[in-house]
Amino acid sequence: MSKSKGEVKIEQQEAQGRALASAHDIEVTEIYVDDGVSAYVFADRPGWAQMMADVQAGRLDVLIAQAEDRFTRQPMEKETLAALCAGSGVTWLTVNDGALDPATADGAFFSTLRAGLARMESQRKSERQRQSNDHHAERGGAQRGGVRPFGYEDDKVTVRESEAKLVREAYASFIAGGTVSGIATRWNADNVLTTRGSRWDINKVGKILRRERNAGLVRHRGAILRDERGEAIRGEWDPLVDETTYLAAVARLDSVPRHGGRLHAPKYLLSGIAKCGACGLVVRSFKDGQRVERYRCTVHDGQGHKEKGVRHVSIRVEDIEPTIRDAMVAAVMFAPSDALSDRDTAEVATLNVRRGEVARALARLVELVEEEVFTLAEIAAKKRKLSTEADDIDARIADITQRSARAAILAETSADLWADSSLTTMADKRAAIRARFDGLPLEQRRTLVRSLLDITIEKGRGAGRVRVTHLVATTLNSEADPYVEEQPEAV
């Protein structure tokens, strides 16, 4: 017995089989069940395998089923079963098809005929289902069946805001320089579970960031669906992020260095951010022979070219991080908090329009090949040119989106740090901002540092060799001390 979706339940099949056996005075000695496995597919079917072994061993006289296609819908398997039964003297008795002896000419003929008809009906059913699914997807319908997508309710259309907020924050954090590992760690710490009730890891978070439906796009049969104009078909559900944000996250996922396919979260504030003044490579954290925490140029880890006579930098963590925290306090206090300028917003809109034009032009190339308007060499040249332009557009959009995400994080953090209206003096504000900055998650602190500061460690000793350039609060790039409060003039 086996059951496919929409067919007679296993319990009913067994009851019908037992009634048929009783009517023919046949003793039931064994029941073979492959519940949930279609008789149409070549799958691992323990019940089928045991039945075949028992037939071959001569333990059975009659096989009883609701119909012959409950044995199998694969003609090759049906012929194998018929040959074994003919050799062992086993006959068939089914509710729908009656008695059959596969050892006779008529029995072999009707067995083969019914197997072919069953397979044809299964194929037709599959074709109808595929056509229905294709039509449903082309209209932007949500995927049928399967597990509820994170961020949406069970209907796969209604947004579950508590999860949607986490997804949006994850995109913003990742685009702004965060890590997949950091997102997973944060969600697990907050006891956020997947829709299957399990904990998060980097693979699961990566799938969330790559999920096209989050941007309202429809993925079907392994591709984003587009209309005849080359424009993406939009789903019936509300997107969690805009398409630009989604593409920027995917671009970073595809470009960020991987170690065994993983995106690990650094454990120190300036790892991979501060640079060596001797060669320009970034520094990484390590512990020296005295177990002192330090940053050193990654040339010592085999990166870059270590030239003879060039002394690459190393600095104790305690000698550089206080300086960076002071610089961050100033950056948060004086940096503008607008996320995207009107000029950038307009540029993104223009770029998206052009991206659609390029996509349509690429689709048109296929028609030009069929119409033999250009030679294959000319078509290839045009395709390379359009593909290069598309890549340039995507890179520009990703750059603007990344700047927007970082600025949004800065604006949110800055507003939070300035929220306490009881702080009156500059010293009080500096102390409060420093304390609140230190209280932020490491990933967010790193995002802010990377967004606001360019840090270079020069050769020498102590903290005085740390050179900081402000990327946003550029008015601070001077020798004046921005922290000194104005003093009243002497009378």
Short mmCIF file of C-alpha atoms in Angstrom, two decimals:
data_model
loop_
_atom_site.label_atom_id
_atom_site.label_comp_id
_atom_site.label_asym_id
_atom_site.label_seq_id
_atom_site.Cartn_x
_atom_site.Cartn_y
_atom_site.Cartn_z
CA MET A 1 0.00 0.00 0.00
CA SER A 2 1.15 3.54 -0.74
CA LYS A 3 -0.55 6.90 -0.82
CA SER A 4 -0.05 10.07 -2.83
CA LYS A 5 -1.70 13.39 -2.04
CA GLY A 6 -5.46 13.31 -2.61
CA GLU A 7 -5.74 9.51 -2.78
CA VAL A 8 -7.39 6.89 -0.55
CA LYS A 9 -5.98 6.79 2.98
CA ILE A 10 -3.79 3.87 4.05
CA GLU A 11 -6.36 2.75 6.64
CA GLN A 12 -9.08 2.61 4.00
CA GLN A 13 -6.85 0.70 1.61
CA GLU A 14 -6.10 -1.88 4.31
CA ALA A 15 -9.78 -2.27 5.21
CA GLN A 16 -10.73 -2.75 1.55
CA GLY A 17 -7.89 -5.26 1.07
CA ARG A 18 -8.89 -7.31 4.11
CA ALA A 19 -12.53 -7.36 2.99
CA LEU A 20 -11.46 -8.57 -0.46
CA ALA A 21 -9.26 -11.28 1.07
CA SER A 22 -12.13 -12.42 3.31
CA ALA A 23 -14.49 -12.60 0.34
CA HIS A 24 -12.06 -14.92 -1.47
CA ASP A 25 -11.20 -16.92 1.66
CA ILE A 26 -7.57 -15.75 1.60
CA GLU A 27 -5.51 -15.52 4.81
CA VAL A 28 -3.63 -12.22 5.26
CA THR A 29 -0.09 -13.01 6.46
CA GLU A 30 1.77 -9.74 5.80
CA ILE A 31 0.97 -6.08 5.17
CA TYR A 32 3.38 -3.88 3.17
CA VAL A 33 3.10 -0.11 3.63
CA ASP A 34 5.02 2.81 2.10
CA ASP A 35 2.99 5.68 3.53
CA GLY A 36 3.82 9.11 2.13
CA VAL A 37 5.97 7.75 -0.70
CA SER A 38 4.40 7.94 -4.14
CA ALA A 39 4.37 4.76 -6.21
CA TYR A 40 5.27 6.99 -9.16
CA VAL A 41 8.83 7.82 -8.12
CA PHE A 42 11.95 5.69 -7.93
CA ALA A 43 12.40 6.20 -4.20
CA ASP A 44 13.56 4.15 -1.25
CA ARG A 45 10.40 2.13 -0.45
CA PRO A 46 11.05 -0.34 2.38
CA GLY A 47 7.62 -1.94 2.04
CA TRP A 48 8.11 -2.51 -1.69
CA ALA A 49 11.59 -3.95 -1.16
CA GLN A 50 10.33 -6.40 1.52
CA MET A 51 7.40 -7.50 -0.65
CA MET A 52 9.74 -8.20 -3.59
CA ALA A 53 12.02 -10.25 -1.31
CA ASP A 54 9.07 -12.27 0.05
CA VAL A 55 7.76 -12.96 -3.47
CA GLN A 56 11.19 -14.15 -4.59
CA ALA A 57 11.51 -16.36 -1.48
CA GLY A 58 8.18 -18.04 -2.22
CA ARG A 59 6.48 -16.88 1.00
CA LEU A 60 3.34 -15.54 -0.74
CA ASP A 61 0.55 -16.90 -2.96
CA VAL A 62 -1.47 -13.76 -3.72
CA LEU A 63 -0.76 -10.00 -3.70
CA ILE A 64 -3.80 -7.88 -2.74
CA ALA A 65 -4.11 -4.11 -3.21
CA GLN A 66 -6.69 -1.42 -3.90
CA ALA A 67 -5.40 -1.18 -7.49
CA GLU A 68 -2.38 -2.39 -9.44
CA ASP A 69 -0.89 1.09 -9.47
CA ARG A 70 -0.58 0.80 -5.67
CA PHE A 71 2.23 -1.68 -6.36
CA THR A 72 4.07 0.80 -8.60
CA ARG A 73 3.41 3.26 -11.41
CA GLN A 74 6.77 2.69 -13.02
CA PRO A 75 6.53 0.29 -16.01
CA MET A 76 10.05 -1.05 -15.39
CA GLU A 77 9.27 -1.89 -11.76
CA LYS A 78 5.92 -3.37 -12.78
CA GLU A 79 7.63 -5.70 -15.28
CA THR A 80 10.14 -6.78 -12.62
CA LEU A 81 7.31 -7.54 -10.18
CA ALA A 82 5.36 -9.43 -12.86
CA ALA A 83 8.41 -11.53 -13.78
CA LEU A 84 9.09 -12.44 -10.11
CA CYS A 85 5.45 -13.30 -9.48
CA ALA A 86 5.23 -15.40 -12.67
CA GLY A 87 8.30 -17.33 -11.63
CA SER A 88 7.02 -17.88 -8.08
CA GLY A 89 3.39 -18.63 -8.99
CA VAL A 90 2.04 -15.51 -7.25
CA THR A 91 -1.20 -13.99 -8.58
CA TRP A 92 -2.70 -10.51 -8.07
CA LEU A 93 -6.10 -9.53 -6.69
CA THR A 94 -7.15 -5.86 -6.52
CA VAL A 95 -10.33 -4.01 -5.57
CA ASN A 96 -10.39 -1.92 -8.74
CA ASP A 97 -8.93 -4.25 -11.36
CA GLY A 98 -9.90 -7.73 -10.19
CA ALA A 99 -7.82 -10.92 -10.46
CA LEU A 100 -4.73 -11.24 -12.68
CA ASP A 101 -2.13 -13.93 -13.26
CA PRO A 102 1.09 -12.34 -14.59
CA ALA A 103 2.27 -15.75 -15.80
CA THR A 104 -0.41 -15.83 -18.53
CA ALA A 105 -0.32 -13.92 -21.83
CA ASP A 106 -3.47 -11.97 -20.98
CA GLY A 107 -2.18 -11.20 -17.50
CA ALA A 108 1.18 -9.94 -18.75
CA PHE A 109 -0.54 -7.79 -21.41
CA PHE A 110 -3.02 -6.14 -19.06
CA SER A 111 -0.33 -5.65 -16.40
CA THR A 112 1.85 -3.78 -18.89
CA LEU A 113 -1.10 -1.81 -20.27
CA ARG A 114 -2.29 -0.67 -16.85
CA ALA A 115 1.26 0.30 -15.86
CA GLY A 116 1.55 2.49 -18.96
CA LEU A 117 -1.88 4.06 -18.34
CA ALA A 118 -1.04 4.72 -14.68
CA ARG A 119 2.24 6.37 -15.62
CA MET A 120 0.53 8.48 -18.28
CA GLU A 121 -2.09 9.66 -15.79
CA SER A 122 0.59 10.51 -13.23
CA GLN A 123 2.52 12.51 -15.84
CA ARG A 124 -0.61 14.33 -16.92
CA LYS A 125 -1.41 15.15 -13.31
CA SER A 126 2.13 16.45 -12.78
CA GLU A 127 1.91 18.54 -15.95
CA ARG A 128 -1.39 20.07 -14.85
CA GLN A 129 0.08 20.84 -11.43
CA ARG A 130 3.18 22.44 -12.97
CA GLN A 131 1.05 24.55 -15.30
CA SER A 132 -1.11 25.64 -12.38
CA ASN A 133 1.97 26.51 -10.30
CA ASP A 134 3.52 28.40 -13.22
CA HIS A 135 0.36 30.45 -13.74
CA HIS A 136 0.09 31.10 -10.00
CA ALA A 137 3.72 32.31 -9.82
CA GLU A 138 3.41 34.48 -12.95
CA ARG A 139 0.52 36.30 -11.25
CA GLY A 140 2.74 36.95 -8.23
CA GLY A 141 1.10 34.36 -6.02
CA ALA A 142 2.80 33.18 -2.84
CA GLN A 143 4.40 29.75 -2.89
CA ARG A 144 1.99 26.93 -2.16
CA GLY A 145 2.84 24.55 0.64
CA GLY A 146 6.11 24.37 2.47
CA VAL A 147 7.28 26.05 5.65
CA ARG A 148 6.23 29.55 6.65
CA PRO A 149 8.88 32.06 5.55
CA PHE A 150 10.52 34.02 8.37
CA GLY A 151 8.94 37.48 8.52
CA TYR A 152 5.50 36.37 7.30
CA GLU A 153 2.43 34.66 8.72
CA ASP A 154 1.25 31.17 7.72
CA ASP A 155 -0.54 32.56 4.64
CA LYS A 156 2.92 33.67 3.37
CA VAL A 157 1.43 37.07 2.50
CA THR A 158 0.74 38.89 5.77
CA VAL A 159 3.84 40.44 7.35
CA ARG A 160 4.70 39.30 10.88
CA GLU A 161 6.06 42.60 12.11
CA SER A 162 8.08 41.25 15.04
CA GLU A 163 10.16 39.13 12.64
CA ALA A 164 10.09 41.64 9.79
CA LYS A 165 11.76 44.21 12.03
CA LEU A 166 14.59 41.75 12.71
CA VAL A 167 15.01 41.06 8.99
CA ARG A 168 15.25 44.77 8.16
CA GLU A 169 17.79 45.29 10.93
CA ALA A 170 19.79 42.33 9.64
CA TYR A 171 19.98 43.78 6.13
CA ALA A 172 21.00 47.21 7.43
CA SER A 173 23.63 45.74 9.74
CA PHE A 174 25.10 43.43 7.11
CA ILE A 175 25.25 46.05 4.35
CA ALA A 176 26.88 48.45 6.76
CA GLY A 177 29.72 46.05 7.47
CA GLY A 178 28.27 43.56 9.96
CA THR A 179 28.62 39.80 9.66
CA VAL A 180 26.27 36.89 9.17
CA SER A 181 27.77 35.25 12.25
CA GLY A 182 27.07 38.37 14.29
CA ILE A 183 23.42 38.40 13.23
CA ALA A 184 23.04 34.72 14.13
CA THR A 185 24.68 35.28 17.51
CA ARG A 186 22.45 38.25 18.29
CA TRP A 187 19.23 36.43 17.34
CA ASN A 188 20.20 33.37 19.37
CA ALA A 189 21.03 35.56 22.36
CA ASP A 190 17.56 37.12 22.07
CA ASN A 191 15.97 33.63 21.86
CA VAL A 192 14.71 34.23 18.33
CA LEU A 193 13.95 30.90 16.62
CA THR A 194 13.58 29.93 12.97
CA THR A 195 10.13 29.05 11.65
CA ARG A 196 11.05 25.40 12.24
CA GLY A 197 11.77 26.17 15.90
CA SER A 198 15.56 25.77 15.70
CA ARG A 199 18.47 28.08 16.53
CA TRP A 200 20.20 30.24 13.94
CA ASP A 201 23.53 29.61 12.26
CA ILE A 202 25.38 31.36 9.45
CA ASN A 203 23.80 29.23 6.74
CA LYS A 204 20.26 29.97 7.89
CA VAL A 205 20.90 33.71 8.21
CA GLY A 206 22.59 33.72 4.80
CA LYS A 207 19.49 32.15 3.26
CA ILE A 208 17.33 34.85 4.86
CA LEU A 209 19.48 37.61 3.34
CA ARG A 210 19.41 35.92 -0.09
CA ARG A 211 15.66 35.26 -0.05
CA GLU A 212 14.19 37.12 -3.03
CA ARG A 213 10.69 37.30 -1.58
CA ASN A 214 12.01 39.71 1.09
CA ALA A 215 12.25 42.30 -1.70
CA GLY A 216 8.88 41.33 -3.18
CA LEU A 217 10.48 39.34 -6.01
CA VAL A 218 9.03 36.03 -7.22
CA ARG A 219 11.42 33.10 -7.53
CA HIS A 220 10.11 30.12 -9.46
CA ARG A 221 11.97 27.14 -10.88
CA GLY A 222 15.32 28.57 -9.76
CA ALA A 223 14.98 32.02 -11.37
CA ILE A 224 13.48 35.47 -10.74
CA LEU A 225 10.33 35.77 -12.85
CA ARG A 226 10.22 38.69 -15.30
CA ASP A 227 7.55 39.92 -17.67
CA GLU A 228 7.90 40.38 -21.42
CA ARG A 229 9.56 43.77 -20.86
CA GLY A 230 12.25 42.23 -18.68
CA GLU A 231 10.93 43.78 -15.47
CA ALA A 232 10.70 41.68 -12.31
CA ILE A 233 7.25 40.34 -11.44
CA ARG A 234 6.14 41.53 -8.01
CA GLY A 235 4.63 39.18 -5.44
CA GLU A 236 1.24 39.65 -3.84
CA TRP A 237 2.91 40.07 -0.44
CA ASP A 238 4.42 43.25 1.00
CA PRO A 239 8.24 43.30 0.74
CA LEU A 240 10.30 43.56 3.92
CA VAL A 241 13.07 45.62 2.23
CA ASP A 242 13.41 47.41 -1.10
CA GLU A 243 15.09 45.75 -4.05
CA THR A 244 18.14 48.00 -3.83
CA THR A 245 18.82 46.92 -0.25
CA TYR A 246 18.36 43.27 -1.17
CA LEU A 247 20.75 43.50 -4.13
CA ALA A 248 23.35 45.28 -2.01
CA ALA A 249 23.24 42.51 0.60
CA VAL A 250 23.53 39.78 -2.04
CA ALA A 251 26.43 41.62 -3.68
CA ARG A 252 28.27 41.70 -0.36
CA LEU A 253 27.50 38.05 0.33
CA ASP A 254 28.99 37.18 -3.05
CA SER A 255 32.08 39.36 -2.61
CA VAL A 256 33.05 39.13 1.07
CA PRO A 257 36.03 36.81 1.76
CA ARG A 258 35.03 33.41 3.05
CA HIS A 259 36.84 30.85 5.16
CA GLY A 260 35.29 27.46 4.58
CA GLY A 261 32.14 29.22 3.41
CA ARG A 262 31.72 31.05 6.71
CA LEU A 263 31.38 34.71 7.59
CA HIS A 264 32.79 35.00 11.10
CA ALA A 265 32.38 37.94 13.45
CA PRO A 266 35.64 39.56 14.65
CA LYS A 267 36.14 39.67 18.40
CA TYR A 268 38.04 42.99 18.57
CA LEU A 269 36.94 46.50 17.73
CA LEU A 270 39.58 47.35 15.10
CA SER A 271 40.40 43.99 13.51
CA GLY A 272 40.22 44.39 9.74
CA ILE A 273 39.56 48.14 10.08
CA ALA A 274 42.73 49.93 11.22
CA LYS A 275 45.58 49.92 8.68
CA CYS A 276 49.34 49.55 8.82
CA GLY A 277 51.13 52.82 8.01
CA ALA A 278 54.02 50.93 6.41
CA CYS A 279 52.09 49.01 3.75
CA GLY A 280 48.38 49.87 3.96
CA LEU A 281 47.23 46.36 4.91
CA VAL A 282 44.68 46.01 7.70
CA VAL A 283 45.65 44.82 11.17
CA ARG A 284 44.36 41.80 13.10
CA SER A 285 44.31 41.01 16.79
CA PHE A 286 46.63 38.51 18.45
CA LYS A 287 48.26 37.81 21.81
CA ASP A 288 52.02 38.05 22.11
CA GLY A 289 54.32 35.83 24.18
CA GLN A 290 53.31 37.63 27.37
CA ARG A 291 49.61 37.13 26.48
CA VAL A 292 49.25 40.85 25.86
CA GLU A 293 46.44 41.70 23.41
CA ARG A 294 47.78 43.50 20.35
CA TYR A 295 46.93 44.50 16.81
CA ARG A 296 49.52 43.81 14.13
CA CYS A 297 49.79 44.13 10.37
CA THR A 298 48.39 41.11 8.52
CA VAL A 299 51.65 40.85 6.56
CA HIS A 300 52.78 38.76 9.54
CA ASP A 301 49.93 36.34 8.75
CA GLY A 302 51.13 35.77 5.22
CA GLN A 303 49.13 38.48 3.48
CA GLY A 304 50.79 40.91 1.10
CA HIS A 305 54.51 41.09 0.39
CA LYS A 306 56.93 41.49 3.28
CA GLU A 307 59.76 43.63 1.95
CA LYS A 308 63.17 43.41 3.53
CA GLY A 309 63.93 46.31 5.86
CA VAL A 310 60.29 47.45 6.16
CA ARG A 311 59.03 47.40 9.73
CA HIS A 312 55.32 46.68 9.88
CA VAL A 313 53.31 47.94 12.82
CA SER A 314 52.15 46.32 16.02
CA ILE A 315 50.35 48.08 18.85
CA ARG A 316 48.81 47.10 22.16
CA VAL A 317 45.01 47.13 22.25
CA GLU A 318 45.07 49.36 25.34
CA ASP A 319 47.21 51.93 23.50
CA ILE A 320 44.82 52.45 20.58
CA GLU A 321 41.22 51.71 21.57
CA PRO A 322 40.84 54.61 24.08
CA THR A 323 41.97 57.00 21.32
CA ILE A 324 39.43 55.52 18.92
CA ARG A 325 36.64 55.74 21.49
CA ASP A 326 37.40 59.44 21.98
CA ALA A 327 37.32 59.94 18.21
CA MET A 328 34.01 58.11 18.01
CA VAL A 329 32.51 60.30 20.70
CA ALA A 330 33.40 63.36 18.64
CA ALA A 331 32.10 61.76 15.43
CA VAL A 332 28.73 60.90 16.96
CA MET A 333 28.44 64.36 18.47
CA PHE A 334 29.26 66.31 15.32
CA ALA A 335 28.50 64.08 12.33
CA PRO A 336 25.36 64.83 10.26
CA SER A 337 22.67 62.16 10.68
CA ASP A 338 20.91 62.32 7.28
CA ALA A 339 20.90 58.90 5.59
CA LEU A 340 20.59 59.70 1.90
CA SER A 341 20.75 63.03 0.18
CA ASP A 342 18.09 63.96 -2.37
CA ARG A 343 20.78 63.74 -5.03
CA ASP A 344 21.59 60.15 -4.11
CA THR A 345 17.91 59.21 -3.99
CA ALA A 346 17.40 60.62 -7.48
CA GLU A 347 20.50 58.82 -8.73
CA VAL A 348 19.24 55.46 -7.43
CA ALA A 349 15.94 56.01 -9.25
CA THR A 350 17.75 56.86 -12.48
CA LEU A 351 20.06 53.88 -12.13
CA ASN A 352 17.14 51.52 -11.57
CA VAL A 353 15.43 52.79 -14.72
CA ARG A 354 18.59 52.26 -16.74
CA ARG A 355 19.07 48.82 -15.17
CA GLY A 356 15.65 47.83 -16.49
CA GLU A 357 16.54 49.12 -19.95
CA VAL A 358 19.75 47.07 -19.96
CA ALA A 359 17.87 43.94 -18.83
CA ARG A 360 15.40 44.36 -21.68
CA ALA A 361 18.22 44.93 -24.15
CA LEU A 362 19.90 41.71 -23.02
CA ALA A 363 16.63 39.82 -23.45
CA ARG A 364 16.23 41.31 -26.91
CA LEU A 365 19.61 39.90 -27.98
CA VAL A 366 18.12 36.40 -28.01
CA GLU A 367 15.51 37.52 -30.52
CA LEU A 368 18.17 39.20 -32.67
CA VAL A 369 20.06 35.90 -32.86
CA GLU A 370 16.94 34.10 -34.06
CA GLU A 371 16.17 36.87 -36.56
CA GLU A 372 19.80 36.80 -37.80
CA VAL A 373 20.00 40.61 -37.64
CA PHE A 374 23.59 40.46 -36.37
CA THR A 375 26.34 37.87 -36.50
CA LEU A 376 27.10 35.79 -33.41
CA ALA A 377 30.33 37.73 -32.91
CA GLU A 378 28.44 41.04 -32.97
CA ILE A 379 25.84 39.67 -30.56
CA ALA A 380 28.59 38.49 -28.19
CA ALA A 381 30.24 41.92 -28.25
CA LYS A 382 26.94 43.67 -27.52
CA LYS A 383 26.23 41.22 -24.68
CA ARG A 384 29.64 41.90 -23.09
CA LYS A 385 29.06 45.65 -23.28
CA LEU A 386 25.58 45.44 -21.77
CA SER A 387 26.68 43.01 -19.05
CA THR A 388 29.55 45.31 -18.09
CA GLU A 389 27.17 48.26 -17.85
CA ALA A 390 24.75 46.20 -15.75
CA ASP A 391 27.57 45.26 -13.35
CA ASP A 392 28.63 48.91 -13.07
CA ILE A 393 25.07 49.98 -12.31
CA ASP A 394 24.67 47.28 -9.66
CA ALA A 395 27.95 48.31 -8.04
CA ARG A 396 26.90 51.98 -7.93
CA ILE A 397 23.50 51.16 -6.43
CA ALA A 398 25.16 48.90 -3.85
CA ASP A 399 27.59 51.70 -2.91
CA ILE A 400 24.79 54.21 -2.37
CA THR A 401 22.72 51.68 -0.43
CA GLN A 402 25.67 50.78 1.78
CA ARG A 403 26.24 54.45 2.59
CA SER A 404 22.53 54.80 3.33
CA ALA A 405 22.49 51.82 5.69
CA ARG A 406 25.52 53.06 7.61
CA ALA A 407 24.08 56.54 7.87
CA ALA A 408 20.78 55.12 9.11
CA ILE A 409 22.57 53.20 11.87
CA LEU A 410 24.49 56.34 12.78
CA ALA A 411 21.31 58.41 12.91
CA GLU A 412 19.56 55.89 15.14
CA THR A 413 22.54 55.53 17.45
CA SER A 414 23.18 59.26 17.59
CA ALA A 415 19.55 59.97 18.49
CA ASP A 416 19.72 57.39 21.26
CA LEU A 417 22.97 58.76 22.63
CA TRP A 418 21.61 62.30 22.70
CA ALA A 419 18.27 61.28 24.22
CA ASP A 420 19.10 62.26 27.81
CA SER A 421 18.12 65.94 28.08
CA SER A 422 19.50 66.14 31.63
CA LEU A 423 23.06 66.32 30.29
CA THR A 424 24.05 69.96 30.19
CA THR A 425 27.81 70.28 29.94
CA MET A 426 29.98 69.04 27.09
CA ALA A 427 31.93 66.87 29.54
CA ASP A 428 28.70 65.21 30.74
CA LYS A 429 27.63 64.54 27.16
CA ARG A 430 31.03 63.14 26.23
CA ALA A 431 30.99 60.78 29.21
CA ALA A 432 27.44 59.64 28.52
CA ILE A 433 28.12 59.06 24.82
CA ARG A 434 31.29 57.11 25.59
CA ALA A 435 29.44 54.90 28.08
CA ARG A 436 26.59 54.26 25.69
CA PHE A 437 28.93 53.59 22.78
CA ASP A 438 30.80 51.04 24.92
CA GLY A 439 27.45 49.42 25.70
CA LEU A 440 26.54 48.83 22.06
CA PRO A 441 27.02 45.35 20.58
CA LEU A 442 30.52 44.91 19.14
CA GLU A 443 29.18 44.50 15.62
CA GLN A 444 27.39 47.84 15.77
CA ARG A 445 30.42 49.58 17.29
CA ARG A 446 32.57 48.21 14.46
CA THR A 447 30.03 49.38 11.89
CA LEU A 448 30.11 52.89 13.30
CA VAL A 449 33.91 52.98 13.47
CA ARG A 450 34.22 51.75 9.88
CA SER A 451 31.62 54.26 8.72
CA LEU A 452 33.02 57.30 10.48
CA LEU A 453 36.78 56.89 10.79
CA ASP A 454 39.82 56.04 8.71
CA ILE A 455 42.49 54.73 11.08
CA THR A 456 46.20 54.33 10.32
CA ILE A 457 48.86 53.10 12.75
CA GLU A 458 52.26 54.61 12.04
CA LYS A 459 55.62 53.20 13.11
CA GLY A 460 56.82 54.11 16.58
CA ARG A 461 55.64 53.53 20.12
CA GLY A 462 52.60 54.38 22.20
CA ALA A 463 49.23 55.87 21.29
CA GLY A 464 50.66 59.03 19.67
CA ARG A 465 51.28 57.21 16.38
CA VAL A 466 47.57 56.55 15.74
CA ARG A 467 46.35 58.77 12.91
CA VAL A 468 42.56 59.25 12.70
CA THR A 469 40.75 60.86 9.77
CA HIS A 470 37.04 61.63 10.11
CA LEU A 471 35.05 60.48 7.07
CA VAL A 472 31.76 62.19 7.88
CA ALA A 473 32.44 64.85 10.52
CA THR A 474 35.19 66.29 8.35
CA THR A 475 35.26 69.54 10.29
CA LEU A 476 37.08 67.58 13.01
CA ASN A 477 40.07 66.93 10.75
CA SER A 478 42.06 69.80 12.21
CA GLU A 479 44.36 70.44 15.11
CA ALA A 480 41.64 72.21 17.09
CA ASP A 481 40.25 70.29 20.04
CA PRO A 482 36.51 69.88 19.40
CA TYR A 483 35.89 68.87 23.01
CA VAL A 484 37.02 72.12 24.66
CA GLU A 485 34.08 74.10 25.89
CA GLU A 486 33.94 77.77 25.12
CA GLN A 487 35.20 79.87 28.04
CA PRO A 488 33.86 83.35 28.81
CA GLU A 489 36.18 86.12 27.83
CA ALA A 490 38.11 87.75 30.68
CA VAL A 491 36.81 91.14 31.63
#
